[in-house]
Short mmCIF file of C-alpha atoms and ligand atoms in Angstrom, two decimals:
data_model
loop_
_atom_site.label_atom_id
_atom_site.label_comp_id
_atom_site.label_asym_id
_atom_site.label_seq_id
_atom_site.Cartn_x
_atom_site.Cartn_y
_atom_site.Cartn_z
CA UNK A 29 5.40 -47.63 7.90
CA UNK A 30 8.39 -45.49 6.92
CA UNK A 31 8.36 -41.89 8.16
CA UNK A 32 9.92 -39.33 5.83
CA UNK A 33 12.42 -36.67 6.87
CA UNK A 34 9.79 -33.99 6.21
CA UNK A 35 7.24 -35.72 8.44
CA UNK A 36 9.81 -36.01 11.25
CA UNK A 37 10.53 -32.29 10.96
CA UNK A 38 6.81 -31.50 11.10
CA UNK A 39 6.33 -33.67 14.20
CA UNK A 40 9.31 -32.05 15.97
CA UNK A 41 7.98 -28.60 15.13
CA UNK A 42 4.54 -29.53 16.42
CA UNK A 43 5.94 -30.86 19.70
CA UNK A 44 8.07 -27.77 20.22
CA UNK A 45 5.08 -25.57 19.52
CA UNK A 46 2.89 -27.44 22.01
CA UNK A 47 5.56 -27.45 24.71
CA UNK A 48 6.31 -23.80 25.02
CA UNK A 49 6.28 -22.21 21.63
CA UNK A 50 10.05 -22.10 22.04
CA UNK A 51 11.96 -20.84 19.07
CA UNK A 52 13.30 -23.48 16.74
CA UNK A 53 15.84 -22.46 14.17
CA UNK A 54 15.19 -24.11 10.85
CA UNK A 55 16.95 -23.11 7.66
CA UNK A 56 18.00 -19.63 8.80
CA UNK A 57 19.53 -18.69 5.47
CA UNK A 58 19.97 -14.93 5.02
CA UNK A 59 17.19 -13.10 3.29
CA UNK A 60 19.50 -11.56 0.72
CA UNK A 61 20.13 -14.91 -0.91
CA UNK A 62 18.71 -13.83 -4.25
CA UNK A 63 19.32 -17.09 -6.13
CA UNK A 64 15.78 -17.38 -7.55
CA UNK A 65 15.48 -21.13 -7.19
CA UNK A 66 16.27 -20.94 -3.49
CA UNK A 67 13.47 -18.61 -2.49
CA UNK A 68 11.09 -20.04 0.07
CA UNK A 69 7.44 -19.91 -0.99
CA UNK A 70 8.18 -19.24 -4.66
CA UNK A 71 7.08 -21.90 -7.16
CA UNK A 72 7.37 -22.60 -10.87
CA UNK A 73 3.70 -23.37 -11.13
CA UNK A 74 0.76 -21.37 -9.75
CA UNK A 75 -1.22 -24.50 -8.85
CA UNK A 76 1.68 -25.57 -6.61
CA UNK A 77 1.85 -22.10 -5.05
CA UNK A 78 -1.87 -22.25 -4.21
CA UNK A 79 -1.72 -25.82 -2.89
CA UNK A 80 1.26 -24.96 -0.66
CA UNK A 81 -0.49 -21.88 0.77
CA UNK A 82 -3.61 -23.97 1.40
CA UNK A 83 -1.58 -26.52 3.35
CA UNK A 84 0.16 -23.78 5.36
CA UNK A 85 -3.19 -22.17 6.21
CA UNK A 86 -4.50 -25.49 7.52
CA UNK A 87 -1.45 -25.61 9.79
CA UNK A 88 -1.71 -22.04 11.03
CA UNK A 89 -5.45 -21.96 11.72
CA UNK A 90 -5.50 -24.26 14.76
CA UNK A 91 -2.42 -22.65 16.31
CA UNK A 92 -2.82 -20.25 19.24
CA UNK A 93 -3.05 -16.56 18.37
CA UNK A 94 0.08 -16.16 20.47
CA UNK A 95 1.93 -18.29 17.96
CA UNK A 96 0.77 -16.12 15.05
CA UNK A 97 2.19 -13.19 17.03
CA UNK A 98 5.51 -14.98 17.41
CA UNK A 99 5.80 -15.32 13.63
CA UNK A 100 4.72 -11.72 13.12
CA UNK A 101 7.32 -10.51 15.64
CA UNK A 102 10.00 -12.24 13.59
CA UNK A 103 8.66 -10.76 10.34
CA UNK A 104 8.90 -7.32 11.99
CA UNK A 105 12.47 -8.01 13.14
CA UNK A 106 13.63 -9.26 9.76
CA UNK A 107 11.94 -6.36 7.97
CA UNK A 108 13.88 -3.88 10.12
CA UNK A 109 17.12 -5.78 9.51
CA UNK A 110 16.52 -5.81 5.75
CA UNK A 111 14.85 -2.41 5.27
CA UNK A 112 17.87 -0.96 3.49
CA UNK A 113 18.28 -4.01 1.28
CA UNK A 114 14.62 -3.98 0.21
CA UNK A 115 14.76 -0.23 -0.38
CA UNK A 116 17.87 -0.48 -2.54
CA UNK A 117 16.67 -3.50 -4.51
CA UNK A 118 13.24 -1.90 -4.99
CA UNK A 119 14.74 1.24 -6.50
CA UNK A 120 17.20 -0.81 -8.56
CA UNK A 121 14.59 -3.15 -10.03
CA UNK A 122 11.78 -0.67 -10.67
CA UNK A 123 13.90 2.44 -11.30
CA UNK A 124 11.43 4.32 -9.09
CA UNK A 125 11.49 6.00 -5.71
CA UNK A 126 14.01 7.13 -3.14
CA UNK A 127 16.09 4.70 -1.06
CA UNK A 128 16.00 6.77 2.16
CA UNK A 129 12.23 7.16 2.04
CA UNK A 130 11.72 3.49 1.19
CA UNK A 131 13.76 2.56 4.28
CA UNK A 132 11.37 4.70 6.36
CA UNK A 133 8.37 2.98 4.76
CA UNK A 134 9.70 -0.44 5.70
CA UNK A 135 10.39 0.70 9.26
CA UNK A 136 6.85 2.02 9.48
CA UNK A 137 5.41 -1.27 8.24
CA UNK A 138 7.60 -3.29 10.63
CA UNK A 139 6.81 -1.23 13.69
CA UNK A 140 3.21 -0.16 13.25
CA UNK A 141 1.25 -2.63 11.09
CA UNK A 142 -1.41 -4.05 13.42
CA UNK A 143 -1.19 -7.73 14.37
CA UNK A 144 -3.69 -9.99 16.16
CA UNK A 145 -4.65 -7.20 18.59
CA UNK A 146 -6.63 -5.76 15.67
CA UNK A 147 -9.15 -8.62 15.86
CA UNK A 148 -12.17 -8.08 18.09
CA UNK A 149 -15.28 -9.88 19.28
CA UNK A 150 -18.84 -8.66 19.60
CA UNK A 151 -20.89 -10.43 22.30
CA UNK A 152 -24.51 -10.62 23.41
CA UNK A 153 -25.21 -12.27 26.71
CA UNK A 154 -28.69 -12.88 28.20
CA UNK A 155 -31.32 -15.38 29.32
CA UNK A 156 -30.94 -17.44 26.14
CA UNK A 157 -27.17 -17.78 26.44
CA UNK A 158 -24.11 -16.21 24.86
CA UNK A 159 -23.60 -15.24 21.24
CA UNK A 160 -20.32 -14.05 19.80
CA UNK A 161 -19.37 -12.56 16.46
CA UNK A 162 -15.83 -13.68 15.87
CA UNK A 163 -13.54 -12.46 13.09
CA UNK A 164 -12.35 -15.65 11.41
CA UNK A 165 -9.94 -16.22 8.53
CA UNK A 166 -11.11 -16.56 4.94
CA UNK A 167 -8.50 -19.24 4.21
CA UNK A 168 -6.21 -18.50 1.27
CA UNK A 169 -6.20 -14.94 -0.05
CA UNK A 170 -5.10 -13.94 -3.56
CA UNK A 171 -3.31 -10.57 -3.37
CA UNK A 172 -2.15 -8.43 -6.29
CA UNK A 173 0.61 -5.96 -5.41
CA UNK A 174 1.93 -2.88 -7.20
CA UNK A 175 5.30 -1.76 -8.52
CA UNK A 176 5.16 1.50 -6.58
CA UNK A 177 5.41 0.10 -3.02
CA UNK A 178 6.28 -3.51 -3.85
CA UNK A 179 7.86 -4.99 -0.71
CA UNK A 180 6.09 -2.57 1.62
CA UNK A 181 2.78 -3.95 0.37
CA UNK A 182 3.87 -7.61 0.42
CA UNK A 183 5.10 -7.36 4.03
CA UNK A 184 2.21 -5.23 5.29
CA UNK A 185 -0.37 -7.54 3.64
CA UNK A 186 1.43 -10.62 4.99
CA UNK A 187 1.35 -9.35 8.59
CA UNK A 188 -2.34 -8.42 8.46
CA UNK A 189 -3.45 -11.52 6.57
CA UNK A 190 -1.46 -13.86 8.81
CA UNK A 191 -2.69 -12.10 11.98
CA UNK A 192 -6.20 -12.92 10.78
CA UNK A 193 -5.27 -16.59 10.27
CA UNK A 194 -4.94 -16.63 6.48
CA UNK A 195 -2.25 -17.68 4.06
CA UNK A 196 -1.73 -15.63 0.90
CA UNK A 197 -0.80 -16.22 -2.72
CA UNK A 198 0.69 -13.04 -4.13
CA UNK A 199 0.59 -11.82 -7.72
CA UNK A 200 3.36 -9.20 -7.61
CA UNK A 201 3.80 -6.62 -10.34
CA UNK A 202 6.07 -8.21 -13.00
CA UNK A 203 8.27 -5.08 -12.93
CA UNK A 204 8.99 -5.71 -9.24
CA UNK A 205 8.91 -9.50 -9.16
CA UNK A 206 12.45 -10.10 -7.88
CA UNK A 207 12.24 -7.85 -4.85
CA UNK A 208 8.62 -8.85 -4.12
CA UNK A 209 9.54 -12.53 -4.19
CA UNK A 210 12.46 -11.82 -1.89
CA UNK A 211 10.05 -10.27 0.63
CA UNK A 212 7.82 -13.37 0.36
CA UNK A 213 10.88 -15.52 1.02
CA UNK A 214 11.63 -13.41 4.11
CA UNK A 215 8.08 -13.88 5.45
CA UNK A 216 8.42 -17.65 5.17
CA UNK A 217 11.87 -17.74 6.71
CA UNK A 218 10.56 -15.66 9.60
CA UNK A 219 7.85 -18.27 10.16
CA UNK A 220 10.10 -21.31 9.84
CA UNK A 221 12.74 -19.82 12.14
CA UNK A 222 10.26 -19.73 15.03
CA UNK A 223 8.77 -23.15 14.27
CA UNK A 224 5.89 -22.08 12.01
CA UNK A 225 4.98 -23.51 8.60
CA UNK A 226 6.61 -22.43 5.38
CA UNK A 227 4.51 -21.15 2.47
CA UNK A 228 2.32 -18.82 4.52
CA UNK A 229 2.93 -16.50 1.60
CA UNK A 230 3.59 -17.85 -1.89
CA UNK A 231 3.99 -16.69 -5.49
CA UNK A 232 5.50 -17.88 -8.75
CA UNK A 233 8.88 -16.97 -10.24
CA UNK A 234 7.28 -15.39 -13.29
CA UNK A 235 4.11 -13.47 -12.41
CA UNK A 236 1.87 -12.54 -15.35
CA UNK A 237 -1.71 -11.65 -16.18
CA UNK A 238 -2.34 -15.34 -16.99
CA UNK A 239 -1.09 -16.40 -13.56
CA UNK A 240 -3.29 -13.75 -11.92
CA UNK A 241 -6.31 -15.07 -13.83
CA UNK A 242 -5.73 -18.56 -12.41
CA UNK A 243 -5.55 -17.07 -8.90
CA UNK A 244 -8.71 -15.01 -9.43
CA UNK A 245 -10.71 -18.06 -10.58
CA UNK A 246 -9.26 -20.73 -8.32
CA UNK A 247 -11.67 -22.66 -6.07
CA UNK A 248 -9.18 -22.64 -3.19
CA UNK A 249 -8.86 -18.85 -3.09
CA UNK A 250 -11.64 -17.33 -1.01
CA UNK A 251 -10.82 -13.59 -0.98
CA UNK A 252 -9.08 -11.32 -3.50
CA UNK A 253 -7.21 -8.14 -2.60
CA UNK A 254 -6.02 -5.87 -5.41
CA UNK A 255 -3.65 -3.00 -4.78
CA UNK A 256 -3.05 -1.16 -8.04
CA UNK A 257 -4.56 0.87 -10.81
CA UNK A 258 -8.14 0.82 -12.14
CA UNK A 259 -7.52 -2.17 -14.47
CA UNK A 260 -6.71 -4.72 -11.83
CA UNK A 261 -9.26 -3.40 -9.34
CA UNK A 262 -12.06 -3.68 -11.90
CA UNK A 263 -10.86 -7.17 -12.82
CA UNK A 264 -10.98 -8.51 -9.27
CA UNK A 265 -14.32 -6.83 -8.62
CA UNK A 266 -15.70 -8.65 -11.66
CA UNK A 267 -14.39 -12.02 -10.50
CA UNK A 268 -17.54 -13.19 -8.74
CA UNK A 269 -15.58 -13.52 -5.49
CA UNK A 270 -15.45 -11.27 -2.47
CA UNK A 271 -12.77 -8.68 -3.31
CA UNK A 272 -11.14 -5.64 -1.78
CA UNK A 273 -10.23 -2.94 -4.28
CA UNK A 274 -7.38 -0.60 -3.35
CA UNK A 275 -7.30 1.53 -6.45
CA UNK A 276 -5.96 4.74 -7.94
CA UNK A 277 -6.34 8.21 -6.51
CA UNK A 278 -5.50 11.76 -7.56
CA UNK A 279 -5.40 13.50 -4.18
CA UNK A 280 -5.99 17.25 -4.32
CA UNK A 281 -4.74 19.46 -1.50
CA UNK A 282 -6.86 22.54 -0.89
CA UNK A 283 -5.39 25.63 0.82
CA UNK A 284 -7.78 28.35 1.96
CA UNK A 285 -7.20 31.91 3.17
CA UNK A 286 -7.27 30.89 6.86
CA UNK A 287 -4.32 28.47 6.55
CA UNK A 288 -0.86 28.88 8.03
CA UNK A 289 0.48 29.35 4.52
CA UNK A 290 4.18 28.77 5.15
CA UNK A 291 3.51 25.52 7.06
CA UNK A 292 1.03 24.46 4.37
CA UNK A 293 3.71 24.98 1.68
CA UNK A 294 6.29 22.94 3.62
CA UNK A 295 3.84 20.13 4.44
CA UNK A 296 2.66 19.92 0.83
CA UNK A 297 6.21 19.73 -0.55
CA UNK A 298 7.22 17.14 2.06
CA UNK A 299 4.15 14.99 1.37
CA UNK A 300 4.37 15.31 -2.42
CA UNK A 301 8.06 14.44 -2.62
CA UNK A 302 7.99 11.46 -0.24
CA UNK A 303 9.38 8.49 -2.21
CA UNK A 304 9.22 10.69 -5.32
CA UNK A 305 5.41 10.88 -5.05
CA UNK A 306 4.85 7.13 -5.45
CA UNK A 307 2.38 6.69 -2.56
CA UNK A 308 -1.19 6.77 -3.86
CA UNK A 309 -2.15 9.07 -0.96
CA UNK A 310 0.45 11.76 -1.81
CA UNK A 311 -0.52 15.29 -2.83
CA UNK A 312 -0.94 15.22 -6.63
CA UNK A 313 -2.18 18.78 -7.25
CA UNK A 314 -2.82 21.97 -5.26
CA UNK A 315 -6.00 24.03 -5.26
CA UNK A 316 -5.31 27.46 -3.74
CA UNK A 317 -7.64 30.31 -2.89
CA UNK A 318 -6.57 33.46 -4.79
CA UNK A 319 -5.95 35.49 -1.63
CA UNK A 320 -3.05 33.28 -0.53
CA UNK A 321 -1.98 31.66 -3.83
CA UNK A 322 1.05 33.94 -4.46
CA UNK A 323 2.25 33.59 -0.87
CA UNK A 324 1.87 29.82 -1.10
CA UNK A 325 3.88 29.66 -4.32
CA UNK A 326 6.60 31.84 -2.74
CA UNK A 327 6.90 29.50 0.26
CA UNK A 328 6.84 26.42 -1.97
CA UNK A 329 9.78 27.83 -3.90
CA UNK A 330 11.54 28.47 -0.58
CA UNK A 331 10.86 24.84 0.35
CA UNK A 332 12.72 23.49 -2.71
CA UNK A 333 10.32 23.84 -5.65
CA UNK A 334 11.25 24.81 -9.20
CA UNK A 335 8.60 26.97 -10.90
CA UNK A 336 8.28 25.80 -14.49
CA UNK A 337 7.52 28.26 -17.31
CA UNK A 338 4.58 27.59 -19.70
CA UNK A 339 7.06 26.29 -22.32
CA UNK A 340 8.63 23.92 -19.78
CA UNK A 341 5.17 22.72 -18.73
CA UNK A 342 4.44 21.89 -22.36
CA UNK A 343 7.73 19.97 -22.63
CA UNK A 344 6.87 18.10 -19.42
CA UNK A 345 3.50 17.08 -20.87
CA UNK A 346 5.25 15.75 -23.98
CA UNK A 347 7.76 13.84 -21.81
CA UNK A 348 5.56 12.50 -19.04
CA UNK A 349 2.87 11.03 -21.31
CA UNK A 350 3.09 8.68 -24.26
CA UNK A 351 0.45 7.54 -26.75
CA UNK A 352 -0.49 3.86 -26.70
CA UNK A 353 -3.32 2.44 -28.81
CA UNK A 354 -4.70 5.95 -29.26
CA UNK A 355 -4.72 6.58 -25.50
CA UNK A 356 -2.57 8.94 -23.46
CA UNK A 357 -0.78 6.94 -20.79
CA UNK A 358 1.99 7.65 -18.30
CA UNK A 359 5.56 7.22 -19.47
CA UNK A 360 6.82 4.61 -16.99
CA UNK A 361 10.32 6.09 -17.32
CA UNK A 362 9.07 9.21 -15.54
CA UNK A 363 7.01 7.59 -12.76
CA UNK A 364 8.72 7.79 -9.36
CA UNK A 365 11.65 9.84 -10.69
CA UNK A 366 13.03 12.83 -8.78
CA UNK A 367 12.32 16.43 -9.81
CA UNK A 368 15.95 16.81 -10.81
CA UNK A 369 15.79 13.82 -13.18
CA UNK A 370 12.47 14.97 -14.66
CA UNK A 371 13.88 18.43 -15.29
CA UNK A 372 16.98 16.93 -16.90
CA UNK A 373 14.67 15.13 -19.33
CA UNK A 374 13.41 18.53 -20.58
CA UNK A 375 16.87 20.08 -20.66
CA UNK A 376 16.82 21.97 -17.34
CA UNK A 377 19.72 21.47 -14.94
CA UNK A 378 19.12 22.09 -11.24
CA UNK A 379 20.86 21.23 -7.98
CA UNK A 380 19.88 18.57 -5.44
CA UNK A 381 18.00 21.17 -3.38
CA UNK A 382 15.18 21.10 -5.97
CA UNK A 383 12.66 18.51 -4.76
CA UNK A 384 9.51 19.36 -6.68
CA UNK A 385 8.31 21.03 -9.89
CA UNK A 386 5.42 23.49 -9.61
CA UNK A 387 3.42 25.54 -12.09
CA UNK A 388 0.12 27.38 -12.22
CA UNK A 389 -2.42 25.87 -14.57
CA UNK A 390 -6.01 25.09 -15.46
CA UNK A 391 -7.62 22.09 -13.80
CA UNK A 392 -7.85 20.42 -17.21
CA UNK A 393 -4.08 20.50 -17.73
CA UNK A 394 -3.14 16.80 -18.04
CA UNK A 395 -0.38 17.21 -15.44
CA UNK A 396 -3.12 18.22 -13.00
CA UNK A 397 -6.04 16.14 -14.23
CA UNK A 398 -4.17 12.80 -14.39
CA UNK A 399 -2.62 10.83 -11.53
CA UNK A 400 1.11 11.27 -12.17
CA UNK A 401 3.08 9.62 -9.30
CA UNK A 402 6.04 11.96 -9.71
CA UNK A 403 6.95 15.22 -7.93
CA UNK A 404 5.13 17.62 -10.25
CA UNK A 405 2.49 19.78 -8.57
CA UNK A 406 0.16 21.90 -10.65
CA UNK A 407 -1.53 24.73 -8.76
CA UNK A 408 -5.10 25.69 -9.65
CA UNK A 409 -6.09 29.19 -8.48
CA UNK A 410 -9.72 29.59 -7.32
CA UNK A 411 -11.75 32.61 -6.16
CA UNK A 412 -12.87 31.21 -2.83
CA UNK A 413 -13.16 28.05 -0.76
CA UNK A 414 -16.46 26.96 -2.32
CA UNK A 415 -14.97 27.01 -5.81
CA UNK A 416 -11.93 25.25 -4.32
CA UNK A 417 -14.07 22.45 -2.91
CA UNK A 418 -15.93 21.98 -6.19
CA UNK A 419 -12.66 21.94 -8.16
CA UNK A 420 -11.06 19.45 -5.76
CA UNK A 421 -14.05 17.12 -5.97
CA UNK A 422 -13.77 17.19 -9.75
CA UNK A 423 -10.02 16.50 -9.68
CA UNK A 424 -10.45 13.55 -7.32
CA UNK A 425 -12.54 11.94 -10.11
CA UNK A 426 -14.80 10.08 -7.68
CA UNK A 427 -11.99 7.72 -6.69
CA UNK A 428 -12.99 8.32 -3.05
CA UNK A 429 -9.32 7.77 -2.20
CA UNK A 430 -7.50 10.69 -0.50
CA UNK A 431 -7.77 14.45 -0.16
CA UNK A 432 -6.04 16.97 2.03
CA UNK A 433 -6.63 20.51 3.27
CA UNK A 434 -4.80 23.31 5.02
CA UNK A 435 -7.18 25.59 6.89
CA UNK A 436 -7.96 26.80 10.39
CA UNK A 437 -11.67 27.14 9.64
CA UNK A 438 -13.58 24.22 11.13
CA UNK A 439 -16.51 25.18 8.95
CA UNK A 440 -14.45 25.00 5.74
CA UNK A 441 -12.74 21.76 6.79
CA UNK A 442 -16.09 20.16 7.57
CA UNK A 443 -17.66 21.32 4.32
CA UNK A 444 -14.75 19.93 2.29
CA UNK A 445 -14.65 16.66 4.25
CA UNK A 446 -18.33 16.02 3.52
CA UNK A 447 -18.09 16.97 -0.15
CA UNK A 448 -14.94 15.04 -1.05
CA UNK A 449 -16.02 11.81 0.71
CA UNK A 450 -12.60 10.09 0.56
CA UNK A 451 -11.14 7.21 2.57
CA UNK A 452 -8.37 9.57 3.75
CA UNK A 453 -8.67 13.26 4.61
CA UNK A 454 -5.57 14.83 6.16
CA UNK A 455 -5.90 18.29 7.66
CA UNK A 456 -2.94 20.59 8.34
CA UNK A 457 -0.22 18.02 7.76
CA UNK A 458 1.64 16.17 5.01
CA UNK A 459 -0.30 13.35 3.32
CA UNK A 460 1.83 10.65 4.95
CA UNK A 461 0.35 11.59 8.34
CA UNK A 462 -2.53 9.37 7.15
CA UNK A 463 -0.19 6.38 7.42
CA UNK A 464 0.65 7.07 11.06
CA UNK A 465 3.84 8.85 10.03
CA UNK A 466 3.59 12.09 11.97
CA UNK A 467 -0.11 11.43 12.58
CA UNK A 468 -2.10 9.08 14.81
CA UNK A 469 -3.18 5.65 13.58
CA UNK A 470 -1.71 2.59 11.89
CA UNK A 471 -0.09 2.29 8.44
CA UNK A 472 -1.04 0.26 5.42
CA UNK A 473 -0.10 0.32 1.76
CA UNK A 474 -3.45 -1.16 0.74
CA UNK A 475 -6.15 1.49 1.02
CA UNK A 476 -9.41 -0.06 -0.07
CA UNK A 477 -10.79 3.08 -1.67
CA UNK A 478 -13.07 1.52 -4.30
CA UNK A 479 -14.74 -0.98 -1.98
CA UNK A 480 -14.91 1.23 1.11
CA UNK A 481 -12.94 -0.67 3.75
CA UNK A 482 -10.44 2.19 3.84
CA UNK A 483 -7.06 1.50 5.43
CA UNK A 484 -6.83 -2.28 5.57
CA UNK A 485 -5.52 -4.22 8.57
CA UNK A 486 -5.96 -7.72 10.04
CA UNK A 487 -9.69 -7.27 10.68
CA UNK A 488 -10.30 -6.38 7.02
CA UNK A 489 -9.01 -9.83 6.04
CA UNK A 490 -11.58 -11.69 8.17
CA UNK A 491 -15.10 -12.90 7.77
CA UNK A 492 -17.74 -12.53 10.47
CA UNK A 493 -18.73 -15.77 12.18
CA UNK A 494 -21.60 -16.03 14.65
CA UNK A 495 -20.90 -18.47 17.47
CA UNK A 496 -23.99 -19.24 19.60
CA UNK A 497 -24.20 -21.01 22.98
CA UNK A 498 -27.84 -21.66 23.91
CA UNK A 499 -29.11 -21.19 27.46
CA UNK A 500 -25.68 -21.11 29.14
CA UNK A 501 -22.61 -19.03 29.87
CA UNK A 502 -24.56 -15.92 30.81
CA UNK A 503 -23.41 -15.32 34.37
CA UNK A 504 -25.15 -11.99 35.00
P1 NAD B 5 -0.74 -1.38 -11.99
O1 NAD B 5 -2.20 -1.23 -12.05
O2 NAD B 5 0.09 -1.25 -13.20
O3 NAD B 5 -0.37 -2.79 -11.37
C1 NAD B 5 -0.88 -3.24 -10.16
C2 NAD B 5 -0.91 -4.74 -10.18
O4 NAD B 5 -1.98 -5.17 -10.97
C3 NAD B 5 0.31 -5.41 -10.76
O5 NAD B 5 0.62 -6.55 -10.00
C4 NAD B 5 -0.12 -5.74 -12.18
O6 NAD B 5 0.60 -6.82 -12.70
C5 NAD B 5 -1.54 -6.10 -11.96
N1 NAD B 5 -2.48 -5.93 -13.05
C6 NAD B 5 -2.71 -4.81 -13.77
N2 NAD B 5 -3.75 -4.99 -14.59
C7 NAD B 5 -4.20 -6.25 -14.39
C8 NAD B 5 -5.27 -7.05 -14.90
N3 NAD B 5 -6.13 -6.59 -15.82
N4 NAD B 5 -5.40 -8.32 -14.44
C9 NAD B 5 -4.57 -8.80 -13.51
N5 NAD B 5 -3.58 -8.10 -12.97
C10 NAD B 5 -3.39 -6.85 -13.40
O7 NAD B 5 -0.26 -0.37 -10.84
P2 NAD B 5 1.19 0.08 -10.39
O8 NAD B 5 1.80 0.95 -11.39
O9 NAD B 5 1.96 -1.06 -9.87
O10 NAD B 5 0.72 0.95 -9.14
C11 NAD B 5 0.25 2.25 -9.29
C12 NAD B 5 -1.24 2.35 -9.24
O11 NAD B 5 -1.75 1.67 -8.11
C13 NAD B 5 -1.66 3.79 -9.08
O12 NAD B 5 -2.86 4.02 -9.78
C14 NAD B 5 -1.86 3.93 -7.58
O13 NAD B 5 -2.72 4.95 -7.18
C15 NAD B 5 -2.44 2.58 -7.26
N6 NAD B 5 -2.17 2.19 -5.88
C16 NAD B 5 -3.20 2.20 -5.01
C17 NAD B 5 -2.98 1.86 -3.70
C18 NAD B 5 -4.08 1.86 -2.69
O14 NAD B 5 -3.83 1.47 -1.56
N7 NAD B 5 -5.29 2.27 -3.02
C19 NAD B 5 -1.70 1.53 -3.27
C20 NAD B 5 -0.66 1.53 -4.20
C21 NAD B 5 -0.91 1.85 -5.52
#
């Protein structure tokens, strides 16, 4: 029987793996080869993308966990090497965000996304034997990714999903398809370079709603993960499959009279302006107790904020929103733009030191009420902390996503934490501390707010499997 070239390669890889896991260099083409037809893991047809991921998952599942780690280590290395490239291409393709901050986001993902160490076992041992609950892979995951953190999400999801033993078919945002597919290519090259399978992560050249629908309904996809706005999260949650919904937020930051007001102002401006406010966890509006509101505004101006007049606020509303089918929606040409660019759009010229636009307004002002994803911070003045908590809860719209507070009163912090009931609650720091950036804990760009898993990691992409040995292996 004739043995094909591909089969020979597979056998050699298998032998190398079994011997010592020694690194084998296969097809080490540079990641920045952007010729679309040469991208590894990217297919013309979604059925082929799913079939390839299924085959790769069958290869990865029996491999030692140590081998998964070897692939993950190479993904981390290549992400660090290509952080600048991904950041630049991401900004170029989507028109959104800040290259320097996107580089930091990639470094964070590369260095701190949990790998296989995130998986744990629960055990019961006794007279009737030993029972384990093991966290096993689902198989092939279908993952929808956003335009706001495109490659950060693809790489972070890939590490966590692979650590848990899965392969993944991505449905990247069409507005970020080139750079997302390049990140998928990098994941596969990282695997192949160390002797792992290709197609651990796959996608198609032309992602679309139709392609996503095939993924959502496909018999070979066992788990769906949606990172995006309410539309896609609701769609995957209606699919009839197990799904994780990482949806929209509108994080309020509450400042009470006990706060260190100057530090609060600096933290809020730093958090709000990170990557031009694209992260879903970023401060989207401020609720300030009357006693410190003026001082807070003063320090925010000192920290690089431009205070817009009522007329300028009106112009911003007319610029930032557009009407579509009778609905007010965000003007995509404003999302993820810098304060300077947004001000230019309403005829105001400022220097590079201006990082954020602030104004005082009612909670119902659309720039406060809606999730904007741009560095505009409305400030709602309230009489006291109780009114502040109630206002913040209203502004969070029940997304249960993120909320932040600056206060030195444990009582106030506790009261707010209980009332707001969000997946993320940062106290006395910028919002990005929630991602392990100046705060403890690991990062993710998929925060399962709607479905309650919170910050996703390898363990979130597993299913619980009970493994029972009767009448043996208890050695107590
Ligand atoms: P978006 O909702 O426009 O797109 C997200 C993804 O969903 C894209 O891949 C898009 O093609 C797809 N999509 C949208 N509607 C769909 C449908 N009905 N069926 C199938 N696919 C569909 O979001 P975006 O602009 O890329 O990202 C911004 C939004 O995502 C914000 O609301 C933000 O808060 C949220 N977000 C949440 C998290 C989180 O972890 N919770 C992370 C990033 C972004």
